[in-house]
């Protein structure tokens, strides 16, 4: 039995790493199932995952078939899995991707029912094999497939002593819409033109009357039924349009949650119990599932997929670079903010292409970096492949995927990366209940990522997208090179009064989050906010709850090219040019000035029981001076350092057991040359003797330390 | 004395590597000049380069000053350089960049003369510190500065026994316009509204009459003086607009060449002799200097700048990846096509930012990869830095640049990468007259890169930009993983009948190039052309000279998702879906078919004395099967393999001495994990015994082989 909390998964009530490998019974040759399952167990695996493709099991409409041939023998596969002492995750879709024709949907569904397709606002289909989730015609057909699926799998559920511990609902939901065009606006699904339609109903719940809606949108729709959304950023001209676009995004996310609820209900009706999961396609997309996480709790486990490359045209990197690690940190922290254990549900087990290749050291570094970021559960995609049967594959006949075990059964060198990692996990159970030590809370607003379009009333304030980029590649990258560690926290969620809160703020911040942060400060919290203070709420309406609390102030637009001076006269290089305050509150202490004019560009003041630094500093991390500057601001607020690396390009990640008796340190070299460093750990602000690390290219080292070692 | 040909530079008549390091007398503390010059000599350097910033030498208009303080003591610096036995390259601008205020232009020039700014078509300035090169007011002021510069440097010219062997004209010309907006359209410079203005005159030379121009543009301008260009891709609606946009690009390139000619004339008038140089900002921009190379020959040396990172926001990679190497190969080959020795005039000697850091192994791999790509001359930017004096710096007070020798004079670990590379060059003079062995000529058209906007009449044909991307990341990447090596050749230039020509073709190809390729084939050449055959000339007018010669044929737009089959029944995975011929010429031999339908998607036929393979294959390099497929097509045409690597992700570069008696091999691991391979060299198509290589992350190894070793 698999359960979970925000710390990790539990297997039969005991904390354990979930180490799963994707293993497709419909591709891996039947006669080699057992040998490969054992190979995975020997590599440290305790679970396998598989899609159960509708495409393969209902080749002709109405002709659902399981077990007639090895490639459709799901039951036989689950038996083998159980007999090899492994657990299983089933992923019955309906949508799957997996480089399958029609993304794993039946060919007949896509060909014969064009009305079920996800559609752009002009009615054109978004993509072949991309359906409109809540279209009744789609649901009707998917329902039949789910019933047949349940009939096969029910006996294999963990509750009945079987291997199936987790069932995944759909796959990378919303991705197939967003990547190929826009959110789905299928008119039937969203009920345009019908007063009881999904979109009109959503609008009624939010606005009550068409008049209120028209006032918000600057439109003159006669009714909710007449209303139409805006989907594309290009169609947004001003804040009213942006509100209309943003509302539809919320309606769309609500629809995605409803879809997951529907699939859950089907499974439950048919006796599929146990936890359910979903894999968001990457860190940003996991924020789209806020409603789903709330509604499906406590049985719902959201994880995300984190690849570093899917081929040279894909936009990633050839190896797990600092940018990849930064993405992983956000992914796992934001999952925890959603109540989830930090899980990577698709971790590269290979790559669909050969260029760049997936190499052993890179892959091990990728796994170790995710572990250093807090990961407690993983599913490798894929552990092994095999031939696609019939015409079910899109990229190739042989689905090799450069996997740990090749399609032909031979071992890839990357198998040994997986095996090394498996051995590491077995050797280090202490990590299971340890948490990453974070000096600083790095605030984010889910809506900055969910809004997908982004609005800012002036060029002096950031839109949500730019604020997030600043958080990741400005603030977090800088902190990774500093002695302060960071954890992403939801600004609308619980905040820890013991640690400073650092906010790279957008112009918009929900009223609830503004209130939450204001309360945090007034009751004794410490806050650094930069480069401005939010002025709008989640509906893009004026809202200065936070500004009113911490400091009513105004920025001037004027910008200068000069380097600012931080704190003790140290110049800050490489950030963007400073902007100025039009007014500084009385009694505030300047803590950064413009080098040329001496004007204040950051100040500190007391607010209630707490303290706040308001700053205009902004920019990508570029120079180590920025680390020193940020350290200086955080020093003012009494932040506690975690670990400092003499070589700032070697990152550290410090873990601590719940009782504080044991600590463990990761030292990460995520660059392609060897690096050395001396790492000084701090205990309650006091430095311990430094430890030396020599690291090869793309190497992550780990060391457990006991309190007595640190004297 | 420095001279050069297409093979290399010559110093006093003898082939030698030019190993230059950027060394700013206006930043490096005077008292440390000598020590750092010696450090560079010890690292294998034989030359230093320096900007001579107008900003610094004419702080007040009319007050040109040299020698009053160490930071302005150019003469003293050149004396020191000479006494330390080094050569010098001077870069007097006028424009310089170098992270200087106003890009090295005087503050007063930018502030007091807004009319001299480079401008967008709407009259707004493109960027602070970006001038309109041929504006008379700018030229008048720059002329005075150049005279004062010449007065200082004349005695130090190599012809008078001094150290100055090369003078650079301006810096990264056109870049400061293009990066920040568009080509310059300053109305005074381009003479809009004046019949004798630059742009009206250009139009008259091309079109003769306004009627002819209007016919070409679909406009009704009353005169050439009335005509206005199109600059932005967004303003292009159809082929006539594209022609108008493209024409202005040509007029702009002509203007850039005129500017270089003007600067040359000034220098010559003032007694600055010897060769002149210019550094294009990257491989693509070097193609903008076709006119300049023709007009300034034979004293003009064009090189390009090749950085792999300039900070995390810059879009490069953390290390010199295969994409960087591919860019270097094009850069150096295209410079040779322009008659130049393969020179990198700004090679990373550091980076303006700390994130990502410049690390020793990465840097050495970068240098070695450029050498493997054919480089014979290099200037490190920068070898060492120092404080900016006054308010002359933009990024910082201290210009450290993470250089080999830090601003404070201490040695960076990267100094040893430079030193290792210097020692390597000294130990391997045999490379000086060796050339890279290329099995295949990889054709390109300068205009595909110069057109900067790109037009294609239908989605079945590529525009120039996509054709170039296909050449680099489809064809060349594939060839790097194959046993065939490649050299980029200008399709309008000389073609070698002994080697097949591979063309990734755009819809447009100049009539001259079409004729050239047709003649090449008819007289016995072998050609592979894919994914279509050009249908337009350089003016986007119908032109089928090449198609008529090799095969009149038509593509059908219909596309299929199935994997094509190449040659001996091998399926090709990962390319784009094949497209079909509407007709196949009689007597043609099919050599690739669509797997699902059996339809031909590539055929071979005889044309005159030659042979041609016409193919519709297209796509980024993704699977090694594509290497096998391309090898199969090239086998048909009798291409001679160079070297095959058992591990296709380890690249090779084979060099041969002019008499064929000596060969040398580079094995390149441009990924971040260790790799091994066995490399088989071929001599006239016959394999030699394989050689084993174990390579660390980002390691390039080298081995000299004599004919007798290869028995």
Short mmCIF file of N, CA and C in Angstrom, two decimals, chain B residues 292-344:
data_model
loop_
_atom_site.label_atom_id
_atom_site.label_comp_id
_atom_site.label_asym_id
_atom_site.label_seq_id
_atom_site.Cartn_x
_atom_site.Cartn_y
_atom_site.Cartn_z
N UNK B 292 32.54 44.42 -48.51
CA UNK B 292 33.74 44.97 -47.90
C UNK B 292 34.95 44.11 -48.23
N UNK B 293 34.78 42.79 -48.17
CA UNK B 293 35.91 41.90 -48.47
C UNK B 293 36.37 42.07 -49.90
N UNK B 294 35.41 42.24 -50.81
CA UNK B 294 35.78 42.43 -52.21
C UNK B 294 36.48 43.77 -52.40
N UNK B 295 35.96 44.81 -51.78
CA UNK B 295 36.47 46.16 -52.05
C UNK B 295 37.78 46.45 -51.34
N UNK B 296 37.99 45.86 -50.19
CA UNK B 296 39.18 46.20 -49.41
C UNK B 296 40.33 45.22 -49.63
N UNK B 297 40.08 44.17 -50.39
CA UNK B 297 41.14 43.21 -50.70
C UNK B 297 42.29 43.95 -51.38
N UNK B 298 43.52 43.51 -51.24
CA UNK B 298 43.95 42.31 -50.52
C UNK B 298 44.45 42.60 -49.12
N UNK B 299 44.26 43.85 -48.65
CA UNK B 299 44.86 44.22 -47.36
C UNK B 299 43.91 44.02 -46.19
N UNK B 300 42.78 43.40 -46.43
CA UNK B 300 41.72 43.38 -45.42
C UNK B 300 41.52 41.97 -44.89
N UNK B 301 41.58 41.85 -43.58
CA UNK B 301 41.41 40.57 -42.92
C UNK B 301 40.12 40.60 -42.11
N UNK B 302 39.14 39.82 -42.52
CA UNK B 302 37.90 39.71 -41.76
C UNK B 302 37.97 38.47 -40.89
N UNK B 303 37.67 38.63 -39.62
CA UNK B 303 37.56 37.48 -38.72
C UNK B 303 36.23 37.58 -38.01
N UNK B 304 35.94 36.59 -37.18
CA UNK B 304 34.68 36.76 -36.45
C UNK B 304 34.88 36.48 -34.97
N UNK B 305 33.96 36.93 -34.18
CA UNK B 305 33.98 36.74 -32.74
C UNK B 305 33.14 35.50 -32.43
N UNK B 306 33.66 34.63 -31.59
CA UNK B 306 32.95 33.38 -31.30
C UNK B 306 32.95 33.08 -29.81
N UNK B 307 31.93 33.54 -29.13
CA UNK B 307 31.78 33.27 -27.69
C UNK B 307 30.84 32.08 -27.49
N UNK B 308 31.07 31.31 -26.44
CA UNK B 308 30.06 30.28 -26.14
C UNK B 308 29.12 30.72 -25.03
N UNK B 309 29.56 31.68 -24.21
CA UNK B 309 28.62 32.27 -23.25
C UNK B 309 29.03 33.70 -22.96
N UNK B 310 28.06 34.54 -22.75
CA UNK B 310 28.31 35.89 -22.25
C UNK B 310 27.38 36.15 -21.07
N UNK B 311 27.06 35.08 -20.36
CA UNK B 311 26.16 35.23 -19.21
C UNK B 311 24.90 34.42 -19.42
N UNK B 312 24.20 34.14 -18.31
CA UNK B 312 23.05 33.22 -18.37
C UNK B 312 21.90 33.76 -19.21
N UNK B 313 21.80 35.07 -19.36
CA UNK B 313 20.69 35.61 -20.14
C UNK B 313 20.98 35.70 -21.62
N UNK B 314 22.14 35.24 -22.05
CA UNK B 314 22.64 35.54 -23.39
C UNK B 314 22.20 34.54 -24.45
N UNK B 315 21.81 33.36 -24.04
CA UNK B 315 21.34 32.39 -25.02
C UNK B 315 22.38 31.42 -25.50
N UNK B 316 23.60 31.51 -25.03
CA UNK B 316 24.61 30.52 -25.40
C UNK B 316 24.51 29.29 -24.53
N UNK B 317 25.61 28.59 -24.36
CA UNK B 317 25.65 27.42 -23.50
C UNK B 317 26.70 27.64 -22.43
N UNK B 318 26.66 26.82 -21.39
CA UNK B 318 27.65 26.97 -20.33
C UNK B 318 29.04 26.53 -20.78
N UNK B 319 29.11 25.83 -21.90
CA UNK B 319 30.38 25.27 -22.35
C UNK B 319 30.33 25.14 -23.88
N UNK B 320 31.48 24.88 -24.51
CA UNK B 320 31.50 24.80 -25.99
C UNK B 320 30.90 23.49 -26.48
N UNK B 321 29.63 23.49 -26.70
CA UNK B 321 28.87 22.30 -27.09
C UNK B 321 29.00 22.01 -28.58
N UNK B 322 28.42 20.91 -29.04
CA UNK B 322 28.40 20.67 -30.49
C UNK B 322 27.80 21.83 -31.28
N UNK B 323 26.79 22.49 -30.77
CA UNK B 323 26.23 23.63 -31.50
C UNK B 323 27.27 24.74 -31.65
N UNK B 324 28.06 24.94 -30.63
CA UNK B 324 29.14 25.94 -30.73
C UNK B 324 30.14 25.53 -31.80
N UNK B 325 30.51 24.27 -31.81
CA UNK B 325 31.48 23.76 -32.78
C UNK B 325 30.93 23.89 -34.21
N UNK B 326 29.67 23.58 -34.38
CA UNK B 326 29.01 23.70 -35.68
C UNK B 326 29.06 25.16 -36.16
N UNK B 327 28.86 26.07 -35.23
CA UNK B 327 28.92 27.49 -35.56
C UNK B 327 30.35 27.88 -35.94
N UNK B 328 31.30 27.35 -35.20
CA UNK B 328 32.71 27.65 -35.50
C UNK B 328 33.09 27.12 -36.88
N UNK B 329 32.64 25.91 -37.21
CA UNK B 329 32.95 25.34 -38.53
C UNK B 329 32.42 26.24 -39.64
N UNK B 330 31.19 26.71 -39.48
CA UNK B 330 30.65 27.59 -40.53
C UNK B 330 31.43 28.90 -40.57
N UNK B 331 31.71 29.43 -39.40
CA UNK B 331 32.38 30.72 -39.34
C UNK B 331 33.71 30.66 -40.10
N UNK B 332 34.50 29.65 -39.81
CA UNK B 332 35.84 29.60 -40.40
C UNK B 332 35.79 29.23 -41.88
N UNK B 333 34.87 28.35 -42.25
CA UNK B 333 34.73 28.01 -43.67
C UNK B 333 34.23 29.20 -44.48
N UNK B 334 33.26 29.92 -43.93
CA UNK B 334 32.71 31.04 -44.70
C UNK B 334 33.74 32.16 -44.81
N UNK B 335 34.59 32.32 -43.81
CA UNK B 335 35.67 33.31 -43.92
C UNK B 335 36.62 32.89 -45.04
N UNK B 336 36.93 31.63 -45.14
CA UNK B 336 37.79 31.16 -46.23
C UNK B 336 37.13 31.40 -47.59
N UNK B 337 35.81 31.20 -47.64
CA UNK B 337 35.10 31.46 -48.89
C UNK B 337 35.19 32.94 -49.28
N UNK B 338 35.42 33.80 -48.28
CA UNK B 338 35.60 35.23 -48.54
C UNK B 338 37.06 35.57 -48.80
N UNK B 339 37.91 34.55 -48.87
CA UNK B 339 39.32 34.77 -49.17
C UNK B 339 40.19 34.99 -47.95
N UNK B 340 39.63 34.72 -46.77
CA UNK B 340 40.31 35.06 -45.52
C UNK B 340 40.96 33.83 -44.88
N UNK B 341 41.99 34.05 -44.06
CA UNK B 341 42.47 32.94 -43.23
C UNK B 341 41.44 32.72 -42.11
N UNK B 342 41.35 31.51 -41.60
CA UNK B 342 40.33 31.26 -40.56
C UNK B 342 40.80 31.85 -39.22
N UNK B 343 40.23 33.01 -38.90
CA UNK B 343 40.66 33.73 -37.70
C UNK B 343 39.49 34.00 -36.77
N UNK B 344 39.72 33.80 -35.48
CA UNK B 344 38.73 34.16 -34.47
C UNK B 344 39.26 35.40 -33.76
#
